[in-house]
Coordinates of C-alpha atoms in Angstrom, one line a residue:
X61 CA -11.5 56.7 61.6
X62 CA -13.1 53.4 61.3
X63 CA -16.7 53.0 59.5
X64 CA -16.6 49.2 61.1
X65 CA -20.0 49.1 63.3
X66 CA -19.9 46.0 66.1
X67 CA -23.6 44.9 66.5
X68 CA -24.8 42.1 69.1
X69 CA -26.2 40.0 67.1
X70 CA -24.0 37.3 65.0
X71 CA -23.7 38.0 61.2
X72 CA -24.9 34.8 59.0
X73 CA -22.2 33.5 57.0
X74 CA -22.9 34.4 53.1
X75 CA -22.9 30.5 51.9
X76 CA -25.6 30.1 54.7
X77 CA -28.3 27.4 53.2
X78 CA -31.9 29.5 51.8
X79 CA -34.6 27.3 51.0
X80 CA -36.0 28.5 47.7
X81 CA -39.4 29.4 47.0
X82 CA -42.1 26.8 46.7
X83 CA -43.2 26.5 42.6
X84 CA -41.2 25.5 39.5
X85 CA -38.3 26.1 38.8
X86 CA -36.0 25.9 35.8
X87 CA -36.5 24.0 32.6
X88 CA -40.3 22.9 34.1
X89 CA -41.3 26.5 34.8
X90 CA -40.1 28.0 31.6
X91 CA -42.1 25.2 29.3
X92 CA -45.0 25.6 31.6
X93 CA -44.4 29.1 31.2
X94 CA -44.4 28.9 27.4
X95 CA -47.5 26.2 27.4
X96 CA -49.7 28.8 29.6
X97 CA -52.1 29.7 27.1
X98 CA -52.4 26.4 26.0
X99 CA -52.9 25.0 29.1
X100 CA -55.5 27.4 30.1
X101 CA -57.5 26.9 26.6
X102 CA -57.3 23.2 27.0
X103 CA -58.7 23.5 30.5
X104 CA -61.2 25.7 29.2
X105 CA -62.6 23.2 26.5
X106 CA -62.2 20.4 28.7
X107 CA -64.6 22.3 31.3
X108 CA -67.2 22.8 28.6
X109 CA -67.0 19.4 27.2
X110 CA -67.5 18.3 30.7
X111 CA -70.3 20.2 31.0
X112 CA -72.4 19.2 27.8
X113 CA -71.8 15.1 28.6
X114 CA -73.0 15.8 31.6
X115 CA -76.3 18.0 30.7
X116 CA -76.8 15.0 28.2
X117 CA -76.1 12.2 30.7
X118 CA -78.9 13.7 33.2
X119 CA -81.3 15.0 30.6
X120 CA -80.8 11.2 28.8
X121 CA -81.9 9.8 32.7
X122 CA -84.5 12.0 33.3
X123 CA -86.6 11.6 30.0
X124 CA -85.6 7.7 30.2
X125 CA -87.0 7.4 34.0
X126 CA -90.1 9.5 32.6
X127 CA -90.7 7.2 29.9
X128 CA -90.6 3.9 32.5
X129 CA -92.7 5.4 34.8
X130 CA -95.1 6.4 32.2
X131 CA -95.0 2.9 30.3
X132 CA -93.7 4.6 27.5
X133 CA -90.5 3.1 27.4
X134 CA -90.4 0.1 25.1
X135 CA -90.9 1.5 21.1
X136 CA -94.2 -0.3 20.3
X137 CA -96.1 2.6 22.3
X138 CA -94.4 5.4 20.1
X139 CA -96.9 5.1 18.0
X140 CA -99.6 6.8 20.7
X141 CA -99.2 10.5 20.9
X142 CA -98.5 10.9 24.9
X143 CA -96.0 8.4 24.9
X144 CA -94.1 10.3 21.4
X145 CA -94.6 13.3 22.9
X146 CA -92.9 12.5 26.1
X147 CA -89.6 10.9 23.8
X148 CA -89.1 13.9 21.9
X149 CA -87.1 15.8 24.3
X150 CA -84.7 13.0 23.8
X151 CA -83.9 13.9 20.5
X152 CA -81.7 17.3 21.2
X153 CA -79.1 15.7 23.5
X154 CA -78.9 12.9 21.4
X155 CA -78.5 15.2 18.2
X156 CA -75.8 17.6 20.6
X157 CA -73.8 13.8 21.1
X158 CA -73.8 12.6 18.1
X159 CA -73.6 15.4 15.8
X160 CA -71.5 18.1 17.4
X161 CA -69.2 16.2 20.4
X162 CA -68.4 13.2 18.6
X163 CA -67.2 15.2 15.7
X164 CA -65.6 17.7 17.9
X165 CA -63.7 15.3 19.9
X166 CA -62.5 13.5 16.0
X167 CA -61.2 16.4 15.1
X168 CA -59.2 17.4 18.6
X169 CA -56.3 15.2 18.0
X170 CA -55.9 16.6 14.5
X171 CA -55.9 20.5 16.4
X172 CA -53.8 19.2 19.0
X173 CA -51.0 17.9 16.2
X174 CA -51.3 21.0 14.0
X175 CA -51.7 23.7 16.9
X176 CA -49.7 22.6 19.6
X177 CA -47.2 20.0 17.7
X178 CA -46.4 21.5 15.0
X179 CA -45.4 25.3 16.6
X180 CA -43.4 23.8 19.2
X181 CA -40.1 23.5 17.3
X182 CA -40.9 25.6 14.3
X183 CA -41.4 28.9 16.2
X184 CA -37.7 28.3 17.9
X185 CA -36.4 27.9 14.3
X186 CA -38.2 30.6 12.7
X187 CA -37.5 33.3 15.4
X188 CA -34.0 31.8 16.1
X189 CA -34.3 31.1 19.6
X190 CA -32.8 27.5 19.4
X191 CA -29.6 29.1 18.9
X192 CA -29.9 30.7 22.6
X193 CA -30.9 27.1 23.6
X194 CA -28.1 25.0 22.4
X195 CA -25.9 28.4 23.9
X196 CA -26.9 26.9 27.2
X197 CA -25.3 25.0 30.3
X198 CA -28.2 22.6 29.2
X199 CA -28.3 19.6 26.9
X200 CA -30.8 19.8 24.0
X201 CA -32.1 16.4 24.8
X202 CA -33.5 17.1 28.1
X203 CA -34.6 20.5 26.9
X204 CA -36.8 18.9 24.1
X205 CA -37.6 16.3 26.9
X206 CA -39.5 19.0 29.6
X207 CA -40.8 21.2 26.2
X208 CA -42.8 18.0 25.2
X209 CA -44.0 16.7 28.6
X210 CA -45.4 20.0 29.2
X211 CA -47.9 19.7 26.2
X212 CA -47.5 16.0 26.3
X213 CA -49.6 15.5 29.7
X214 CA -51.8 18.2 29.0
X215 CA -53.2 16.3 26.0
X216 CA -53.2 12.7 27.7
X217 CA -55.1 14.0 30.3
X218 CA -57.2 15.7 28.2
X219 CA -58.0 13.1 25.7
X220 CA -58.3 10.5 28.7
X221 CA -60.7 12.4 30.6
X222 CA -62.7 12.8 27.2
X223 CA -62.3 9.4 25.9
X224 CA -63.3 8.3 29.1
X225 CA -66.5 10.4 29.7
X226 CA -67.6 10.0 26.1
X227 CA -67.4 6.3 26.5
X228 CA -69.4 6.4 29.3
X229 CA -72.2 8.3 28.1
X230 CA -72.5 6.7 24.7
X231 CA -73.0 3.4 26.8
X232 CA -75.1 4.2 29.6
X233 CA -77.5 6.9 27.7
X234 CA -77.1 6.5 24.1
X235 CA -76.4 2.4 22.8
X236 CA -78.3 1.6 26.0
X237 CA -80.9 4.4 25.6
X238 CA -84.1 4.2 24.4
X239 CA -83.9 5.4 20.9
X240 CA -80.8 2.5 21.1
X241 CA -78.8 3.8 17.5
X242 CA -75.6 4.9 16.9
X243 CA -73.5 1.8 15.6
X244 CA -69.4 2.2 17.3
X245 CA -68.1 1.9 13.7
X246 CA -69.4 4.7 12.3
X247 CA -66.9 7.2 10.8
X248 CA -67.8 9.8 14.1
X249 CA -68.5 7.6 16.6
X250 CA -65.2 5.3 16.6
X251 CA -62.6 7.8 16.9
X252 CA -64.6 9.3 20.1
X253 CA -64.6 5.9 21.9
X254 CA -62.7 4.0 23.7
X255 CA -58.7 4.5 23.6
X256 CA -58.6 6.1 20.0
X257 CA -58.8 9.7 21.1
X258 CA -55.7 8.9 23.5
X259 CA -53.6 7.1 20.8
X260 CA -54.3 9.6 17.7
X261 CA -53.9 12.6 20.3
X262 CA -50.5 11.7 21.3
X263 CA -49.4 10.7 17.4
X264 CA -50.5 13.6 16.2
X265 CA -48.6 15.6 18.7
X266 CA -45.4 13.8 18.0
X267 CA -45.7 14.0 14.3
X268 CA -46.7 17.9 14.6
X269 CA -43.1 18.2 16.3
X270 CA -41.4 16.5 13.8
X271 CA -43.1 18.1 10.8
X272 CA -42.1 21.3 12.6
X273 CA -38.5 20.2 13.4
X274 CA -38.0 19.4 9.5
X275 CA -39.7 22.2 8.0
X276 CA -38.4 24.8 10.7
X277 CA -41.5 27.3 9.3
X278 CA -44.8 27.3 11.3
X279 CA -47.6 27.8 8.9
X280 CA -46.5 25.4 6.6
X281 CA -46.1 22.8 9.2
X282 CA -49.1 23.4 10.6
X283 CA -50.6 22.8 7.1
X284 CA -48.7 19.7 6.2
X285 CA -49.2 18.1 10.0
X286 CA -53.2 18.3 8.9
X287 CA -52.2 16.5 6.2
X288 CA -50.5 14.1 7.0
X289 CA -53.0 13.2 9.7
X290 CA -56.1 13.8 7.7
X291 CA -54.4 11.0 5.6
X292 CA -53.2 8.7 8.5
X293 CA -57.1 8.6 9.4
X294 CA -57.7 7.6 5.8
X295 CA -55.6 4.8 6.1
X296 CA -56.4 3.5 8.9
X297 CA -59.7 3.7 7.8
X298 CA -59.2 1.0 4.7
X299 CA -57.2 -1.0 6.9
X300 CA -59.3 -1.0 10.4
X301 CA -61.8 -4.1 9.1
X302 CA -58.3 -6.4 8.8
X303 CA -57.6 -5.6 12.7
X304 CA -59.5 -8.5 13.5
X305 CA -61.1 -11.3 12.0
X306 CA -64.2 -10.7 10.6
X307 CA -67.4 -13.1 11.1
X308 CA -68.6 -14.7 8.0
X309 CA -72.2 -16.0 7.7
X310 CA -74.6 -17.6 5.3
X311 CA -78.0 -16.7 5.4
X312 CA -81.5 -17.4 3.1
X313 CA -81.0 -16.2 -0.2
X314 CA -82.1 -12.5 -1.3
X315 CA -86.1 -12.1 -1.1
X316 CA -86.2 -13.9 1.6
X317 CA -88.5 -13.0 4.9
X318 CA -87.7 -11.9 7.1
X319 CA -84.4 -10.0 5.1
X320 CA -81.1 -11.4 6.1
X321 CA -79.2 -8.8 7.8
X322 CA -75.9 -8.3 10.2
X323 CA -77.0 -7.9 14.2
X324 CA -77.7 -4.5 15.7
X325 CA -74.8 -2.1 15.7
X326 CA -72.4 -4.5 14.0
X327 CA -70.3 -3.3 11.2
X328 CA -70.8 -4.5 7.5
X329 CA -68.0 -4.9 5.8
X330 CA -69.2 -7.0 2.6
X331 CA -72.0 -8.8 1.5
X332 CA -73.1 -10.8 -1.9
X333 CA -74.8 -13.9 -2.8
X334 CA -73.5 -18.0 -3.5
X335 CA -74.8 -18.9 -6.5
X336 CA -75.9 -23.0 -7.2
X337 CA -72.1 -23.7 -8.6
X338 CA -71.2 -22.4 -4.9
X339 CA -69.3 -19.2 -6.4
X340 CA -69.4 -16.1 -4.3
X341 CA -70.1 -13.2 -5.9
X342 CA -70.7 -9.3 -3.9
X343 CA -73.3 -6.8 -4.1
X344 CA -71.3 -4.6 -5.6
X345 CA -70.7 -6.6 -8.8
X346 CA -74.5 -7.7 -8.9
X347 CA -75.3 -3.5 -9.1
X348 CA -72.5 -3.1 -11.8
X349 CA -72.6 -5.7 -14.2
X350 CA -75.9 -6.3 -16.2
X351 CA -74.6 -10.1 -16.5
X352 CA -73.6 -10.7 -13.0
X353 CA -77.0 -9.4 -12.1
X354 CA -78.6 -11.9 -14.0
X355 CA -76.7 -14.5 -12.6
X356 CA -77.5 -13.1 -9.0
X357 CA -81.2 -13.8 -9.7
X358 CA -80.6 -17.3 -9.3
X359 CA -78.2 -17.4 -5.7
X360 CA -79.1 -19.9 -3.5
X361 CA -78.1 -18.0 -0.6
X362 CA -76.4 -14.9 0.9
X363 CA -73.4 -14.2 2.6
X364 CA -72.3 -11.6 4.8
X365 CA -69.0 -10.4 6.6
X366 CA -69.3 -8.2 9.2
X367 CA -67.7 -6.9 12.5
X368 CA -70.2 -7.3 15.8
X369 CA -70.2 -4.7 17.8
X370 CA -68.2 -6.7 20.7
X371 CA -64.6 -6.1 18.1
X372 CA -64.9 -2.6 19.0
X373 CA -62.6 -3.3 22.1
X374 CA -59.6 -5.6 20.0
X375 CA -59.6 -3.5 16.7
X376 CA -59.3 -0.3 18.8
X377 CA -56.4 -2.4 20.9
X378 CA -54.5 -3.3 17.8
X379 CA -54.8 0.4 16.1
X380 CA -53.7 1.9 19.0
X381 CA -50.9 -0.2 19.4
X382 CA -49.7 0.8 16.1
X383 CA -50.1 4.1 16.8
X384 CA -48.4 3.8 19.9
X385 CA -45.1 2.1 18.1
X386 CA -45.2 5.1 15.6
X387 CA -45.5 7.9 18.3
X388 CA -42.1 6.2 20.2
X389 CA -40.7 5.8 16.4
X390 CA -41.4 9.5 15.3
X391 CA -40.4 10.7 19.4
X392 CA -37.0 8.9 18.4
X393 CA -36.6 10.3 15.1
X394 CA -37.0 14.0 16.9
X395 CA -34.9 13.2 20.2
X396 CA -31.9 12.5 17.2
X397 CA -32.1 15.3 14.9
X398 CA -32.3 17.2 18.0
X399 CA -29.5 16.1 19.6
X400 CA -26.9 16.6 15.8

């Protein structure tokens, strides 16, 4: 007896087209999938950084449009006790910028190299999942390719959003403020401005995944990727004042009045004094040397070299250009190793 049924309606043939499911799929869903708890804790902080520029932005305005209102605004009424005590709210948002974001946001590129770059490779090595990886119908190259753009446009648009914010605020509310002090060159405040978040974010990211990729052992790449970049930042440090060229002045000799000193917010890189034989000589080697000094006494004039605060823009251009050309040189490096 036959178990065939006959139905009415037509049966679809089994190769019959299905449209998948919206969402990822593949390679892109498995590295977001991996990323997850980054991505959610880099959302997080970005949320809360957010947050505090903007409680400082608006509490910045609103004690700056009390102060104009009240004639209080310019600092030669501080000195009378209603207009001090209507600036002193100022002081905790500028304290919250300068002494807990600005360092916060220095240090995220180093967290972002040794917690997210550095574990990226390592923990395939160490647990030995890479060998299931290279067992697969996919390449290694355009496996490494979708693991890093995962992390890799998380922190660009984290960093950019941040770079972009703190920017903002340290122009409108805090150079441009009332209180009117925190130079861009100092060690904090440069790495928070501008495009150097964006530039040592993504380096430190790529040289956490190389550092990883050699070492193949997470803790101690995470501890050599902090390193490395702690000591990156050192020297570019040293070398940041030869980015540009540097303005060189000569001013009234020391003890003069009013005192001789580089413009508001501009960086000092060296100063000294020109002695009547027209020989330069720097502060430095006045305070040292008992004879120097006593040749000092009788300069002629001072000199200074300093940075205004308008090189901000083309130092920053020219570090993160180099930065830039080691990121694709370090990318390169791990795309080949990769792909023996």
């Amino acid at each position: 007896m036959s178990t065939d049924a006959l139905t009415d309606r037509p049966v679809a043939p089994a190769s019959a087209d299905r449209r998948p499911a919206p969402g990822l799929r593949g390679l892109l869903w498995l590295a977001t999938r991996q990323h997850r708890v980054v991505l959610w804790t880099l959302a997080a902080l970005l949320v809360l950084v957010v947050a505090d520029l903007a409680w400082i932005h608006l509490a910045c305005r609103h004690v700056t449009g009390i102060l104009r209102r009240t004639g209080c605004y310019s600092p030669a009424t501080w000195s009378d006790t209603r207009c001090w005590s209507l600036l002193a709210p100022i002081d905790r948002p500028n304290f919250w910028f300068v002494s807990v974001l600005q360092p916060a946001v220095t240090l995220a590129p180093l967290l972002f190299g040794v917690f997210i770059g550095a574990p990226l490779l390592a923990q395939e090595y160490e647990r030995g999942t890479i060998r299931l990886i290279r067992a697969q119908s996919v390449g290694p190259v355009r496996w490494l390719a979708v693991r890093l753009a995962v992390p890799g446009i998380a922190v660009l648009a984290v960093s950019g959003v941040l770079a972009s914010l703190m920017t903002w605020v340290w122009w409108t509310d805090i150079v441009h403020g009332p209180v009117a002090f925190d130079p861009p060159f100092q060690s904090f405040t440069y790495p928070a401005l501008g495009v150097a978040p964006i530039a040592w974010s993504l380096f430190a990211l790529s040289l956490g995944v190389l550092v990883g990729l050699l070492l193949r052992r997470t803790l101690p790449a995470m501890f050599l990727t902090g390193a490395l970049i702690a000591t990156a930042h050192g020297l570019f440090r040293w070398a940041r004042p030869y980015f540009h060229p540097v303005v060189d002045e000569v001013g009234p000799a020391p003890g003069a009045q009013p005192p001789y000193l580089q413009p508001a917010n501009a960086w000092l890189v060296d100063r000294g004094v020109i002695l009547p034989d027209g020989t330069r000589v720097d502060s430095d080697a006045c305070i040292r040397s008992l004879g120097a000094g006593a040749r000092c006494e009788g300069a002629t004039a001072s000199w200074l070299r300093y940075h205004p605060a308008d090189h901000l823009v083309p130092i920053q251009l020219v570090e993160a250009g180099v930065l830039v050309a080691l990121t694709v040189v370090v990318l390169v490096v791990v795309f080949r190793r990769i792909r023996a």
